Tab-separated table of C-alpha atoms and ligand atoms in Angstrom:
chain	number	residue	atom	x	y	z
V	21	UNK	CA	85.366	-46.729	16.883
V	22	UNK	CA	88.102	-48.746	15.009
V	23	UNK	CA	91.009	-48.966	17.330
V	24	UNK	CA	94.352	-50.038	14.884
V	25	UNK	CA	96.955	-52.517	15.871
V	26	UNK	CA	99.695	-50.169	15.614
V	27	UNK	CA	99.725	-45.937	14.960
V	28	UNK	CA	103.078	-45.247	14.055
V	29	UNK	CA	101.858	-42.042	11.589
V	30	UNK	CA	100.715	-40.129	14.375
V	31	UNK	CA	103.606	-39.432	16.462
V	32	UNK	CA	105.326	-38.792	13.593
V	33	UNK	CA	103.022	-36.288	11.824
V	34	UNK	CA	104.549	-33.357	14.005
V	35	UNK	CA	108.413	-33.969	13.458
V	36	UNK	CA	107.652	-33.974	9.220
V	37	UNK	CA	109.027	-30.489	8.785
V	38	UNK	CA	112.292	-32.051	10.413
V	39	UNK	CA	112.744	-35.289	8.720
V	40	UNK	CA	112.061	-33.618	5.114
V	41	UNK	CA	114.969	-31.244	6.171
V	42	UNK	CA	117.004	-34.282	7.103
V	43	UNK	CA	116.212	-36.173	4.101
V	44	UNK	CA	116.926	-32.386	1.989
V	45	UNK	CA	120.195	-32.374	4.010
V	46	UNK	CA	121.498	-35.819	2.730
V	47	UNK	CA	120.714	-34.724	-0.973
V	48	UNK	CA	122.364	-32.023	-1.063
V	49	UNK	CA	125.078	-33.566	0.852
V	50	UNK	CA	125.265	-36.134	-1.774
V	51	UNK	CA	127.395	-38.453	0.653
V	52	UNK	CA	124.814	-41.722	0.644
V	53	UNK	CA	127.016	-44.780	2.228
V	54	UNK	CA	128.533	-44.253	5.745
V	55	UNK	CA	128.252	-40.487	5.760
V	56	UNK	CA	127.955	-38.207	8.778
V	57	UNK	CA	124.918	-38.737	9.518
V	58	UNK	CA	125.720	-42.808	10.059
V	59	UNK	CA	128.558	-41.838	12.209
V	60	UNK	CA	126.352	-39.269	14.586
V	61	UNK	CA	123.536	-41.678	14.441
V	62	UNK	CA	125.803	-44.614	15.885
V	63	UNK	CA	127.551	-42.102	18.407
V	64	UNK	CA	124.018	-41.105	19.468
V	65	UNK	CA	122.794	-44.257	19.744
V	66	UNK	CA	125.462	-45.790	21.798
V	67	UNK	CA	124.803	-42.835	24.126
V	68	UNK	CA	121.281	-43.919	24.637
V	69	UNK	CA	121.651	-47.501	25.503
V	70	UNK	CA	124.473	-46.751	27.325
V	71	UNK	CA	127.444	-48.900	24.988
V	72	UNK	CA	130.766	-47.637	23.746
V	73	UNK	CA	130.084	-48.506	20.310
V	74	UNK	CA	126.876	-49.091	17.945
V	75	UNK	CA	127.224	-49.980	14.125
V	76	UNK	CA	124.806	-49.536	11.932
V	77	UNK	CA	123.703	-52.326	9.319
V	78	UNK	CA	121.357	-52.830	6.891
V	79	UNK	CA	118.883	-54.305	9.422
V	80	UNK	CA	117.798	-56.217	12.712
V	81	UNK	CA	118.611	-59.787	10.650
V	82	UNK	CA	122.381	-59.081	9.180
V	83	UNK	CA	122.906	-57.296	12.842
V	84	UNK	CA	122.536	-60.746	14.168
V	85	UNK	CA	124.190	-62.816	11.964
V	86	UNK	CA	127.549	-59.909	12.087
V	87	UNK	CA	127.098	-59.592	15.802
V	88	UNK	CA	127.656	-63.886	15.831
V	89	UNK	CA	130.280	-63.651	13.880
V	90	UNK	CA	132.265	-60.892	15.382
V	91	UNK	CA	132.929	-63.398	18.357
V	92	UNK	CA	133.935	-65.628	16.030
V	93	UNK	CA	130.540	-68.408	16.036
V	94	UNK	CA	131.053	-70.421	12.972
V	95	UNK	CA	131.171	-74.366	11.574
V	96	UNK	CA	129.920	-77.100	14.734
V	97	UNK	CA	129.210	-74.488	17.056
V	98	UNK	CA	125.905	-74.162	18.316
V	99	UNK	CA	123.747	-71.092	19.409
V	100	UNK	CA	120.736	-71.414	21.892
V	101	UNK	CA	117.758	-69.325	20.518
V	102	UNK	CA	114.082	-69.132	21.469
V	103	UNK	CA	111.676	-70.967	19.435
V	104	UNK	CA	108.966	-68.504	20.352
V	105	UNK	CA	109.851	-65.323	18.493
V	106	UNK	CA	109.819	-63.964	14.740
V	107	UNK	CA	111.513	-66.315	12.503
V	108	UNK	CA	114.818	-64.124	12.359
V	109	UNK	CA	116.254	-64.412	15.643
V	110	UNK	CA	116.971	-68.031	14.527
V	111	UNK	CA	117.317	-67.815	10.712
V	112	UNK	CA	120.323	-65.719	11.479
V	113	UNK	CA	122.257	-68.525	12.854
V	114	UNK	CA	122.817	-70.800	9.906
V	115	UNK	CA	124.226	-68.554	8.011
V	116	UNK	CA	127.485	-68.296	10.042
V	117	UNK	CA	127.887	-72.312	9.969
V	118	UNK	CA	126.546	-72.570	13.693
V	119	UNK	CA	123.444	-74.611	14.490
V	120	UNK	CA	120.541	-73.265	16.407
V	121	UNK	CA	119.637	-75.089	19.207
V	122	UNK	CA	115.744	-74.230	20.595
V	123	UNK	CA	114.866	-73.291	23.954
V	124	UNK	CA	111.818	-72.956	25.671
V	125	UNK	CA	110.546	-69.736	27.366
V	126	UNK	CA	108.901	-68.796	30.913
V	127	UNK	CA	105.298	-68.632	30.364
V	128	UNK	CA	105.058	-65.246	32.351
V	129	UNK	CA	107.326	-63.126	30.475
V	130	UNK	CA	107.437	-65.091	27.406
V	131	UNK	CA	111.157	-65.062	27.389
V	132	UNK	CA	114.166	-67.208	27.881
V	133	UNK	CA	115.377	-67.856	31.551
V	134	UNK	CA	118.504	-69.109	32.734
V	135	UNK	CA	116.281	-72.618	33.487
V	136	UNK	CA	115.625	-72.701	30.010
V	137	UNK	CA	118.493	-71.836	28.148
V	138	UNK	CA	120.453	-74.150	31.319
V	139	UNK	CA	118.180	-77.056	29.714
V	140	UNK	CA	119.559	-76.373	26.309
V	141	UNK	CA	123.532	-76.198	26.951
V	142	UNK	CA	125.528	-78.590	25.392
V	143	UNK	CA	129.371	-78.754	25.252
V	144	UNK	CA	129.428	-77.337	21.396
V	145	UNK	CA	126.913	-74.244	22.975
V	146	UNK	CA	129.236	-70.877	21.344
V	147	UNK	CA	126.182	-68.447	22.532
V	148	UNK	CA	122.833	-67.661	23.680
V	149	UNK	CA	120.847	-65.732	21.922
V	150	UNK	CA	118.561	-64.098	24.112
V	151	UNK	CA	115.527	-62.048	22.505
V	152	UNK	CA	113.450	-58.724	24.688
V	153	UNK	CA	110.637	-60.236	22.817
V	154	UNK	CA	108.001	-57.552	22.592
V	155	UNK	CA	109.388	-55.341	24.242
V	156	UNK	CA	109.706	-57.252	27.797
V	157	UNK	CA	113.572	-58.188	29.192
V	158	UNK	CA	115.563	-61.274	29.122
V	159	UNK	CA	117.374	-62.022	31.875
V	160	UNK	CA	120.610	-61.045	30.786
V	161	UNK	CA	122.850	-61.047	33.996
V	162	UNK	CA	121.239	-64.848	35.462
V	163	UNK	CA	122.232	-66.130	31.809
V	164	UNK	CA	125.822	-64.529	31.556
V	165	UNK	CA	126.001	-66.092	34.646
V	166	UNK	CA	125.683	-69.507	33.250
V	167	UNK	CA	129.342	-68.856	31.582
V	168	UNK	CA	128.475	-68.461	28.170
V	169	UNK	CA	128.255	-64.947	25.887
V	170	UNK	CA	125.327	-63.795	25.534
V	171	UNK	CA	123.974	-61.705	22.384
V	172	UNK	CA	120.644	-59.530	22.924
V	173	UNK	CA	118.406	-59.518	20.130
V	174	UNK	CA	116.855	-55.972	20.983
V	175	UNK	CA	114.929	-55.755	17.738
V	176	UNK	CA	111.358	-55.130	19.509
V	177	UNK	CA	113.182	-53.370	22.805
V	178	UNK	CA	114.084	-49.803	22.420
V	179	UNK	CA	112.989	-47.813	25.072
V	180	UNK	CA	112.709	-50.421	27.570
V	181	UNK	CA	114.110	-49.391	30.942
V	182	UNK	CA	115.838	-52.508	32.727
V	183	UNK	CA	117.433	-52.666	36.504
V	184	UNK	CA	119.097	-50.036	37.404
V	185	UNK	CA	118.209	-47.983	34.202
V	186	UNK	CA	119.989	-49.911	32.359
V	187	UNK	CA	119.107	-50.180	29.028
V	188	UNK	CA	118.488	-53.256	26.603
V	189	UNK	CA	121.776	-53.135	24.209
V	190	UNK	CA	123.971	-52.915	27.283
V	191	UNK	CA	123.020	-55.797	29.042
V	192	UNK	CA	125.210	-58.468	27.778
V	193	UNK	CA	128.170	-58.917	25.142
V	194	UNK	CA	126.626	-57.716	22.672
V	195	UNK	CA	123.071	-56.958	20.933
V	196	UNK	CA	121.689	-55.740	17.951
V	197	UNK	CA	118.272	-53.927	16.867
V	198	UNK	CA	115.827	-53.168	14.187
V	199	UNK	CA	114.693	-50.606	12.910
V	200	UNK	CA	111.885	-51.838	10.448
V	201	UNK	CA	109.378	-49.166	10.276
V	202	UNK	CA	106.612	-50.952	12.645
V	203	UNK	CA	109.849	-51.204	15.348
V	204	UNK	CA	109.399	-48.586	18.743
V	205	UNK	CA	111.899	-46.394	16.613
V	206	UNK	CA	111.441	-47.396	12.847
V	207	UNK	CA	113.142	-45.861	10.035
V	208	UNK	CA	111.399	-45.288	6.866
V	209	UNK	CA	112.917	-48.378	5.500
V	210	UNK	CA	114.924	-51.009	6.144
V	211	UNK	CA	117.936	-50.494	8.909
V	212	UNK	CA	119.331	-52.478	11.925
V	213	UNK	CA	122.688	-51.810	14.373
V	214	UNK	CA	124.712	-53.549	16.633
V	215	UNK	CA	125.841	-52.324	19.957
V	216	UNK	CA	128.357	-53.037	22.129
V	217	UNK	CA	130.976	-52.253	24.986
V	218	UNK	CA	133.911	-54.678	24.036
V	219	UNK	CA	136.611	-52.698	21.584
V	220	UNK	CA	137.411	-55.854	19.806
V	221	UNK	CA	134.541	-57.014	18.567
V	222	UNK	CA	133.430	-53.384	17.566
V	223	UNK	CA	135.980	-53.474	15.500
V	224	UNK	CA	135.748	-56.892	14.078
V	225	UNK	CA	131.695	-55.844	13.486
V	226	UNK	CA	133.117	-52.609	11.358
V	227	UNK	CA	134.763	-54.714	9.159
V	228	UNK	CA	132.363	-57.498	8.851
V	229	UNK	CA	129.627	-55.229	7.486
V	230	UNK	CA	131.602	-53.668	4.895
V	231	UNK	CA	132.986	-57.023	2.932
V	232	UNK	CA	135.714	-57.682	5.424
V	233	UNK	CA	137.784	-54.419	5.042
V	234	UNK	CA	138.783	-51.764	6.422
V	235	UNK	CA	140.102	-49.718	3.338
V	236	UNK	CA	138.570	-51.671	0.467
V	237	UNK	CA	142.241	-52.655	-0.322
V	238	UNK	CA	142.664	-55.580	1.818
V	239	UNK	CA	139.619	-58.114	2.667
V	240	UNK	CA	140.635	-59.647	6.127
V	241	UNK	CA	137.430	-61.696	5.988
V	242	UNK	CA	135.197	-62.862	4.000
V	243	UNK	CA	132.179	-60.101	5.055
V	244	UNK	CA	128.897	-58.739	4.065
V	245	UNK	CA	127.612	-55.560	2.211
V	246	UNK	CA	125.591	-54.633	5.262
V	247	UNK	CA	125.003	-51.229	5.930
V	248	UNK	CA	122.964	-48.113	7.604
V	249	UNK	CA	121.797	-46.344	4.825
V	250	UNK	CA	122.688	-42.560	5.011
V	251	UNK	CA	119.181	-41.358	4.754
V	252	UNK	CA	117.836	-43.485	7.320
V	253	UNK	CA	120.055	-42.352	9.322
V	254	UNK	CA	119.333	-38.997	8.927
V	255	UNK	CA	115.930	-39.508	9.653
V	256	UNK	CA	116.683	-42.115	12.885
V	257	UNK	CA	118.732	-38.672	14.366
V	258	UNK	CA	115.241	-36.691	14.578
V	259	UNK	CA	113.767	-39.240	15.825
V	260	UNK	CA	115.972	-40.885	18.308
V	261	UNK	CA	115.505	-38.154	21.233
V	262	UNK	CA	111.304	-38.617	20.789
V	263	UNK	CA	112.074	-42.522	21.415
V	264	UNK	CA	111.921	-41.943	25.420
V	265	UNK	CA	108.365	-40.044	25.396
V	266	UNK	CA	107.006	-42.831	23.035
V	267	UNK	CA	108.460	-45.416	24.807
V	268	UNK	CA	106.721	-43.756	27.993
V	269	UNK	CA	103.370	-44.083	25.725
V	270	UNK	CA	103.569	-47.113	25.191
V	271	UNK	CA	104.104	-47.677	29.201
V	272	UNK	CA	100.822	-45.644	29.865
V	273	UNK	CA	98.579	-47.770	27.028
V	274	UNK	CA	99.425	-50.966	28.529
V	275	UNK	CA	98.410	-49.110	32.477
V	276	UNK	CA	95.401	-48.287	30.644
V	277	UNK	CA	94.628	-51.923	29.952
V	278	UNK	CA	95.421	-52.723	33.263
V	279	UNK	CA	92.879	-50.087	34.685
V	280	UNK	CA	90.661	-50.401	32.445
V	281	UNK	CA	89.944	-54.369	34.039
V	282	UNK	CA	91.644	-56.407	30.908
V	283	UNK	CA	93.405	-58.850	33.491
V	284	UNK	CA	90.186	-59.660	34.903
V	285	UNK	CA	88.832	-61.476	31.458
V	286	UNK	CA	92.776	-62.396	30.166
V	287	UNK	CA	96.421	-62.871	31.158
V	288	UNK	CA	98.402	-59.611	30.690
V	289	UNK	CA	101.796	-59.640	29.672
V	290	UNK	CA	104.105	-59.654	32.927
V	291	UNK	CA	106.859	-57.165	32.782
V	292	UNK	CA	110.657	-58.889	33.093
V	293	UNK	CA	112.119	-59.136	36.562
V	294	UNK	CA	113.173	-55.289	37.129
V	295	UNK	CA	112.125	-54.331	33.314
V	296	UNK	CA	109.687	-51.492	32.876
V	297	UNK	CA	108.678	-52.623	28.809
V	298	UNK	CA	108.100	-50.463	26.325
V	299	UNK	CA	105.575	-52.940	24.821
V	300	UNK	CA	106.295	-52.899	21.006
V	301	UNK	CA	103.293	-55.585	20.682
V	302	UNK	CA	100.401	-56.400	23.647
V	303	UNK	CA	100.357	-59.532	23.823
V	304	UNK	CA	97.450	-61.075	25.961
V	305	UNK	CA	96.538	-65.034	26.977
V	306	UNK	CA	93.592	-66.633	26.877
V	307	UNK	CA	92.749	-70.487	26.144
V	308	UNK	CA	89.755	-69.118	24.059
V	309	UNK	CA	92.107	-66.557	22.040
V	310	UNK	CA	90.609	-67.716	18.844
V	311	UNK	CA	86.686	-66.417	20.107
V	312	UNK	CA	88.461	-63.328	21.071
V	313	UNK	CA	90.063	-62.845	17.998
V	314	UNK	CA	86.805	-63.128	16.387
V	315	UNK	CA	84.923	-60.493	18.431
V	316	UNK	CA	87.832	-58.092	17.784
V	317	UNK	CA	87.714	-58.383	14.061
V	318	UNK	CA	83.809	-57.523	14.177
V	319	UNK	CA	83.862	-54.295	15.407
V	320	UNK	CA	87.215	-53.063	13.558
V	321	UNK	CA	89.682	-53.610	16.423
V	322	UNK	CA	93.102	-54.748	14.877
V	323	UNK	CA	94.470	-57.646	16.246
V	324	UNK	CA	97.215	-60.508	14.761
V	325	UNK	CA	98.763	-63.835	16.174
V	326	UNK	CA	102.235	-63.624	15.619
V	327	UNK	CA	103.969	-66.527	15.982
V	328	UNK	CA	101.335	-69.121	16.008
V	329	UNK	CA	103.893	-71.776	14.743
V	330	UNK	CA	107.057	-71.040	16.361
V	331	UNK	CA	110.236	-71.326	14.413
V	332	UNK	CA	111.488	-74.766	15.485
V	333	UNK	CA	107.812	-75.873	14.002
V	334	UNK	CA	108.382	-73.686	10.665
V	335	UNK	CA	109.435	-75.972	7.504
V	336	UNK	CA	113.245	-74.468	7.385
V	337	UNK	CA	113.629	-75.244	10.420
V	338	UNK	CA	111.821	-78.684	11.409
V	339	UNK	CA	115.174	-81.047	10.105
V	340	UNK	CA	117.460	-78.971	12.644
V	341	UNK	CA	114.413	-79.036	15.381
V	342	UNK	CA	114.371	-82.577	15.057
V	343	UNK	CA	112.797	-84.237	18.721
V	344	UNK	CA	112.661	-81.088	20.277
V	345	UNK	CA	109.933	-80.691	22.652
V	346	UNK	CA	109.008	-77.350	24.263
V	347	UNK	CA	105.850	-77.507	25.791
V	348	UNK	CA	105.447	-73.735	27.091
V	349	UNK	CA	106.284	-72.359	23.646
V	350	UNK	CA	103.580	-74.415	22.406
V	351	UNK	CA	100.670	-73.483	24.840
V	352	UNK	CA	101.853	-69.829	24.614
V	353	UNK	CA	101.800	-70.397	20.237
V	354	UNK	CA	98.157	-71.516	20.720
V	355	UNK	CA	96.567	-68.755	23.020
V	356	UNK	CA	98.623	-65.811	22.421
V	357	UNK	CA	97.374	-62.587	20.379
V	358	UNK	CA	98.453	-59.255	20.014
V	359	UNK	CA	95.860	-56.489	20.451
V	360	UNK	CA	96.208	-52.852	19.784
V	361	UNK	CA	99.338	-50.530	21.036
V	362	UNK	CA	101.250	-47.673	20.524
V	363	UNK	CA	102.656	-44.083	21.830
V	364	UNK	CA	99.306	-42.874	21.077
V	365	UNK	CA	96.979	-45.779	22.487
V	366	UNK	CA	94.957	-43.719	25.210
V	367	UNK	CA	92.248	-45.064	28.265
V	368	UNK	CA	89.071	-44.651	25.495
V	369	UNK	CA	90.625	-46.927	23.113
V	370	UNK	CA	91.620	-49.247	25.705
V	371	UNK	CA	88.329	-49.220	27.166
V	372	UNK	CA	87.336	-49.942	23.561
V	373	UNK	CA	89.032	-52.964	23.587
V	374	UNK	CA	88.602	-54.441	26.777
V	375	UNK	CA	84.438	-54.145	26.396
V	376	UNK	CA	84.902	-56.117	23.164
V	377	UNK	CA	87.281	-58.703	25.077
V	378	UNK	CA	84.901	-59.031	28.039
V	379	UNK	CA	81.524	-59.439	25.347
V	380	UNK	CA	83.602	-62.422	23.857
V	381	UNK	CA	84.666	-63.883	26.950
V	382	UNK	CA	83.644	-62.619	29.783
P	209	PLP	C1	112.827	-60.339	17.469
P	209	PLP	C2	113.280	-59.917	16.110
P	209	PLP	N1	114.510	-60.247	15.692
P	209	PLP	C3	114.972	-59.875	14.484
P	209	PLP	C4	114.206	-59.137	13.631
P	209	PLP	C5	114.738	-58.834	12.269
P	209	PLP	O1	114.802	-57.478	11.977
P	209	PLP	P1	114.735	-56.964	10.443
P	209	PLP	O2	113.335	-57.104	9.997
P	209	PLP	O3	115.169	-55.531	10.544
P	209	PLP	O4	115.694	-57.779	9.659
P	209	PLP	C6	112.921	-58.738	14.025
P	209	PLP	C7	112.028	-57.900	13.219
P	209	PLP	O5	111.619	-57.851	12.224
P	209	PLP	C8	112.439	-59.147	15.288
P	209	PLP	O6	111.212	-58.833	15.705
C-alpha cells in the first residue's frame, strides 16, 4: 500500500460544495483586491491565534520581509535567522537592507533556543527571527527575554497549541504565515498574513503591503504590491474553522508513529517545551537516513529531505555566511528526512511505514 507524503485532497473533498460557493460568491461579487472577504478572513484569523490584528499578503515570504520592515529593520542592521529551515525565512532579510546573521538550532526540537540565538547577538542585532519549523515551537518568551524583538515565522505552524493555549502568531512581536497549498491550512494558491498585537506596527504593515499608502494619494513609504487575494480568501474562511480538527490529525498520526514502535529504530521529532505540534512535516533522525530513504522509495512510501543544505550553505547565501560554523544544523542536514503525514495519516499507514523503516534498519 503506497502511503503519500502529504494528503491534503482528502480533507478537503467534503467542504467542495462550500468553497465552489465561496469562489461563486467572489464572482459575482466582482470585488477581487481587499474585498470583504480579506477583511473577515483577517478578523477571523486574528481571532484564532489570539492577535488584535492579522494582514493578509500575497504570501509567507513578503509577510516576512513587511513584518521586518514594519519595525523599521533596514540598512546595517542585522537579523538572527536559523540556517536550518526553507530558504525563505532568510531570503527575506536582504531585501529590507538588513543582514542575516545564522544561528544554530537545538538538536531535539530542531529549533532556535535562547543559547543559540544568545551565541549569535551582536550590537547591530535589530531582530530574531525565530521559525515553528515543522510545525514544533520556538521558544518565544526565553528569546524575548534576551531583549531583542522577536518575529515568528509561523509559515509551517498553524494549529499548533503552545503553553497555556497560546497559539503560534501570538507569541512574540510579531509573526507571519503561509498559506501555500501544502501549508496545515493552504489556500488554493499563493497567500501569506501577518499577525500581530501592537497597533503601530499593524498599521505601518497596512500600508507597507499596499505601495506605502493609505489612500493611493499619498505614498508615505516606499512599499510593496503585496496582497491577500480576494478569492483565497474566500476559500481560507471555509476552511479556517476545519484547521483545529486537522491540526488534531495531524497530532494523532504522529501518536500513531509513536505506538506503532518508530522511536525504537529512529529519533522522533521532540515536541517544543509546552508545544503540542501540529506536525506540518515528520521529520525523523537516523545516521543511516540515506538506507532508509531507499527502502521507503521501494515500496511507494513518499518521503523527501528538505533542507539537506541549509541556507547559510546555499550559493546566495555562502558570501554573507562567510566562517560561520554550526555544527548541529549540519548533523541534523545530513540525517534528517521527512516521512509521510497529514490530517488523514491513520495507525495502518503508520504501521506501513514503520515495518519498512525497521526492514531497512532495524
Ligand atoms: C518556514 C517557512 N518560511 C517561509 C515560507 C515562505 O512562504 P511562501 O511560500 O508562502 O512564500 C515557507 C514556505 O514555503 C516556510 O516553510
Amino acid at each position: 500500500m503506497a502511503v503519500p507524503l502529504f494528503d491534503t485532497a482528502t480533507p478537503l473533498e467534503p467542504l467542495r460544495p462550500q468553497i465552489d460557493a465561496a469562489i461563486a460568491g467572489v464572482l459575482d461579487d466582482k470585488r477581487f483586491i481587499l474585498g470583504p472577504n480579506v477583511s473577515a478572513f483577517e478578523e477571523e484569523f486574528a481571532a484564532y491565534c489570539g492577535s488584535r490584528h492579522a494582514i493578509g499578503v500575497a504570501n509567507g515570504t513578503d509577510a516576512l520581509t513587511i513584518a521586518l520592515r514594519a519595525p523599521g529593520v533596514g540598512p546595517r542592521d542585522q537579523v538572527i535567522v536559523p540556517s536550518f529551515t526553507f530558504y525563505a525565512s532568510a531570503e527575506a532579510i536582504p531585501p529590507t537592507g538588513a543582514t542575516p546573521v545564522f544561528c544554530d538550532v537545538d538538536p531535539d526540537t530542531m529549533c532556535v533556543s535562547a543559547e543559540t540565538v544568545k551565541a549569535a547577538i551582536t550590537p547591530r542585532t535589530k531582530a530574531v527571527m525565530v521559525v515553528h519549523l515543522f510545525g514544533n515551537l520556538a521558544p518565544v518568551a526565553e528569546i524575548a527575554a534576551l531583549g531583542l524583538p522577536v518575529l515568528e515565522d509561523a509559515a509551517q505552524a498553524a494549529g499548533t497549541i503552545g503553553p497555556e493555549d497560546a497559539r503560534p502568531g501570538s507569541l512574540g512581536t510579531i509573526a507571519t504565515f503561509s498559506f501555500f497549498p501544502s501549508k496545515n491550512l493552504g489556500a488554493f494558491g499563493d497567500g501569506g498574513a501577518i499577525t500581530t498585537s501592537d497597533d503601530d506596527l499593524a498599521d505601518r504593515v497596512r500600508m507597507l503591503r499596499f505601495h506605502g499608502s493609505w489612500d493611493k494619494v499619498t505614498y508615505e513609504h516606499v512599499g510593496y504590491n503585496s496582497r491577500l487575494d480576494e478569492i483565497q480568501a474566500a476559500i481560507l474562511r471555509v476552511l479556517l474553522p476545519h484547521l483545529d480538527d486537522w491540526a488534531d490529525g495531524r497530532r494523532e498520526a504522529g501518536r500513531c508513529y509513536g505506538t506503532a514502535g518508530l522511536g525504537e529504530v529512529v529519533t522522533l521529532p521532540s515536541p517544543g517545551h509546552g508545544a503540542q505540534p501540529a506536525w506540518h512535516l515528520y521529520v525523523i533522525r537516523h545516521p543511516r537516513i540515506d538506507d532508509i530513504a531507499t527502502a521507503l522509495g521501494e515500496v511507494g512510501i513518499g518521503h523527501k529531505f528538505y533542507y539537506r543544505t541549509p541556507v547559510h550553505r546555499q550559493p546566495a547565501m555562502r558570501e554573507l555566511a562567510a566562517g560561520v560554523e554550526l555544527p548541529v544544523t549540519d548533523e541534523l542536514a545530513a540525517t534528517h528526512l521527512a516521512i509521510p503525514m497529514s490530517p488523514v495519516l491513520g495507525r495502518a499507514d503508520a504501521e506501513e511505514v514503520v515495518a519498512a523503516v525497521r526492514a531497512a534498519v532495524g
